[in-house]
Structure formats: structure tokens, C-alpha cells
Amino acid sequence: MSAFRRGSWVSLLELCWVLMGLWRLGAACPTSCSCSGTRIACVDQERGIMAFPVLQSELEMDNITDIYIANQSSFSSINDKDLHYYRNLTNLTVTNSRLTYVSRLAFQNNLKLQYLNLKDNNLSSLYWRIFRHLNISNLILSGNPLHCSCENMWMKLWLGEEADAQELKCIEEGGGRKPLTRLNPPHCGNGPKIHTHTHAHLPMILKTHTMDLIFSTNHLL
Ligand SMILES: *[C@@H]1O[C@H](CO)[C@@H](O)[C@H](O)[C@H]1NC(C)=O
Ligand SMILES: *[C@@H]1O[C@H](CO)[C@@H](O)[C@H](O)[C@H]1NC(C)=O
Ligand SMILES: *[C@@H]1O[C@H](CO)[C@@H](O)[C@H](O)[C@H]1NC(C)=O
Ligand SMILES: *[C@@H]1O[C@H](CO)[C@@H](O)[C@H](O)[C@H]1NC(C)=O
Ligand SMILES: *[C@@H]1O[C@H](CO)[C@@H](O)[C@H](O)[C@H]1NC(C)=O
Ligand SMILES: *[C@@H]1O[C@H](CO)[C@@H](O)[C@H](O)[C@H]1NC(C)=O
């Protein structure tokens, strides 16, 4: 009797493991998205998604290089593990949605990410360390209610003239808007002058000691 009961507990446990495994790997491509071999696109406004799709197998997700999300009014965050299995992701677009939060670990596992388009969302700030380990060549942030704060100072430094090209604006405490390139909030410390960096690519800037110095004097580290 007790042997039988122990046996059924074991198979119950096994069943739990199997179910948890299935749950972890999620379902197939959501009906509101289209998934080809290398690309996932979710643009259906009526049947919106709230988070990144998780495909059936890790192998399938390994093949994805491009994720395109547009017009998703319930899509508001990119969390720690959301993109964990998309290791070969090079292009990510989340546009005209409600993106408000991007975790510091959001792209931890996406070392190939190069193109990141977060245009027309609800981002008030973005922490620079999110990108520290990446070689981002395109970062598009226009159409977000960015604050004119020390926290966003890196965007001006990183993007240089590109910030003007994107017509990036930031919102001051009183509600006024000004070009991000004119962002010069007080109390951010007196970092080295930045004009020498404006033509460099993003990762190069981030890796210079000068930049680290700027950020440490700004208490952003
Ligand atoms: C998003 O919505 C706008 C306005 O409804 C539409 O013009 C645009 O084509 C949509 N984008 C996509 C990728 O479906
Ligand atoms: C991944 O892509 C390769 C090469 O295109 C293909 O042979 C393979 O079947 C794909 N794997 C999955 C799980 O889609
Ligand atoms: C995805 O990346 C892995 C290494 O992380 C690599 O072995 C694999 O070939 C890549 N697949 C594609 C389709 O690029
Ligand atoms: C990724 O973005 C770059 C830059 O816009 C573009 O040239 C390239 O075609 C995109 N790749 C894919 C797979 O969409
Ligand atoms: C970024 O680019 C540099 C130089 O091209 C290279 O050494 C480094 O390995 C790249 N990093 C990643 C994460 O691809
Ligand atoms: C936009 O973000 C702010 C926080 O920065 C939040 O309070 C607000 O609800 C968000 N708006 C929408 C439409 O999600």
C-alpha cells in the first residue's frame, strides 16, 4: 500500500515537471502574430499581445533574428527573461505601443542585438547600462515622453547629432519640451566635455574611460 502510494507520488511529481517544462516553453506562435522561420511580427490591434511571444521550442527561438511589434496598446514592458531564448536576435522593434518599462537585464542574453527601435512609446527614461554589453548600431527613441533628467543624459552623449536627426525632445519638470541635445540639467556633475564623442558609435563611447568618468561623477553607476 505505502509502496503504491509512493509510486503515485513519484508519477505525480513527474507529471508536474513535464507540465512545468511545457509551461516554461509556452505555446506556439500566438494567433495575433505571424511567425516565419526568422521573424516574429505582431501588429494586430484587435487581438493584442501583452508580452513577447514564446515559441514552442528553444530551437525555434534560436532561429529568430527579427521581432517586430507595432500598435499593441497592452504591451508595456520588457522584463528580465522575456527575450532570454532569442539569442540570435539582431533587430527588435516595439513601436506605437505602450512600452513604459525596460528591465536592466532585458537584453542580457541578446548579444547580437544591433538595431533597436522603440519609437512612439511611453518611455520616460532608459537606464544606460541596459546596453552596456551590446554593439547597438541603431537606437531609435523618438516619440517617447523622455524626461530632461540626469538619468537620460547618456542619450545625448551616445547619440550625438543622431539625437537631432531623430528630433528627440525631453520634457522638463514644468512640462516644457526641449531638444534632447540641449539637455544640461544641473546637479549632474561636471563631467568632461562631450563634443569629442559625437561621431563615435554607441558601444565605443560606452567603453571609454571618459564615459565611465562622466557617469560616475553623475552618480549613475
Ligand atoms: C499601426 O496603426 C496605424 C494607425 O492605425 C497604421 O497606420 C499602421 O499601418 C499600423 N502599423 C502596422 C505595422 O500595422
Ligand atoms: C532553424 O533554421 C534552420 C536553417 O534555416 C532550419 O534547418 C531548422 O529547421 C530551423 N529550426 C527550427 C526549429 O525552426
Ligand atoms: C543561433 O546562435 C547559436 C549560438 O548562440 C548558433 O549556434 C546558431 O547557429 C544560431 N542560429 C542561427 C539561425 O543563426
Ligand atoms: C535589421 O535592421 C537593419 C537596419 O535597419 C536593416 O538594414 C536590416 O535589414 C534589418 N534586418 C532584418 C532581418 O530585418
Ligand atoms: C562588439 O564589437 C567589437 C568590435 O567590433 C567586438 O570585439 C565585440 O566582440 C562585439 N561584441 C559583441 C557582444 O558582439
Ligand atoms: C506612461 O508611463 C507613466 C509612468 O512613467 C504611467 O504613469 C502612465 O500610466 C503610462 N501611460 C500609459 C498610457 O500607459
mmCIF file of N, CA, C and O and ligand atoms in Angstrom, residues 57 59-60 63, ligand 2:
data_model
loop_
_atom_site.group_PDB
_atom_site.id
_atom_site.type_symbol
_atom_site.label_atom_id
_atom_site.label_comp_id
_atom_site.label_asym_id
_atom_site.label_seq_id
_atom_site.Cartn_x
_atom_site.Cartn_y
_atom_site.Cartn_z
ATOM 1 N N SER A 57 9.649 25.708 -29.070
ATOM 2 C CA SER A 57 10.920 25.116 -28.680
ATOM 3 C C SER A 57 12.031 26.151 -28.682
ATOM 4 O O SER A 57 11.955 27.172 -29.375
ATOM 5 N N LEU A 59 14.826 25.730 -29.983
ATOM 6 C CA LEU A 59 15.451 25.751 -31.313
ATOM 7 C C LEU A 59 14.758 26.746 -32.232
ATOM 8 O O LEU A 59 15.403 27.459 -32.990
ATOM 9 N N GLU A 60 13.436 26.753 -32.154
ATOM 10 C CA GLU A 60 12.685 27.711 -32.973
ATOM 11 C C GLU A 60 13.069 29.137 -32.603
ATOM 12 O O GLU A 60 13.232 30.001 -33.458
ATOM 13 N N ASN A 63 16.292 30.512 -33.940
ATOM 14 C CA ASN A 63 16.316 30.904 -35.349
ATOM 15 C C ASN A 63 15.801 32.328 -35.572
ATOM 16 O O ASN A 63 15.952 32.864 -36.656
HETATM 17 C C1 LIG B 2 16.192 26.716 -37.912
HETATM 18 O O1 LIG B 2 16.736 27.141 -39.155
HETATM 19 C C2 LIG B 2 17.418 26.110 -39.843
HETATM 20 C C3 LIG B 2 18.090 26.733 -41.053
HETATM 21 O O2 LIG B 2 17.217 27.545 -41.757
HETATM 22 C C4 LIG B 2 16.412 25.030 -40.225
HETATM 23 O O3 LIG B 2 17.072 23.984 -40.894
HETATM 24 C C5 LIG B 2 15.777 24.490 -38.940
HETATM 25 O O4 LIG B 2 14.780 23.564 -39.271
HETATM 26 C C6 LIG B 2 15.173 25.622 -38.123
HETATM 27 N N1 LIG B 2 14.763 25.076 -36.847
HETATM 28 C C7 LIG B 2 13.546 25.288 -36.347
HETATM 29 C C8 LIG B 2 13.261 24.636 -35.042
HETATM 30 O O5 LIG B 2 12.722 26.001 -36.891
#
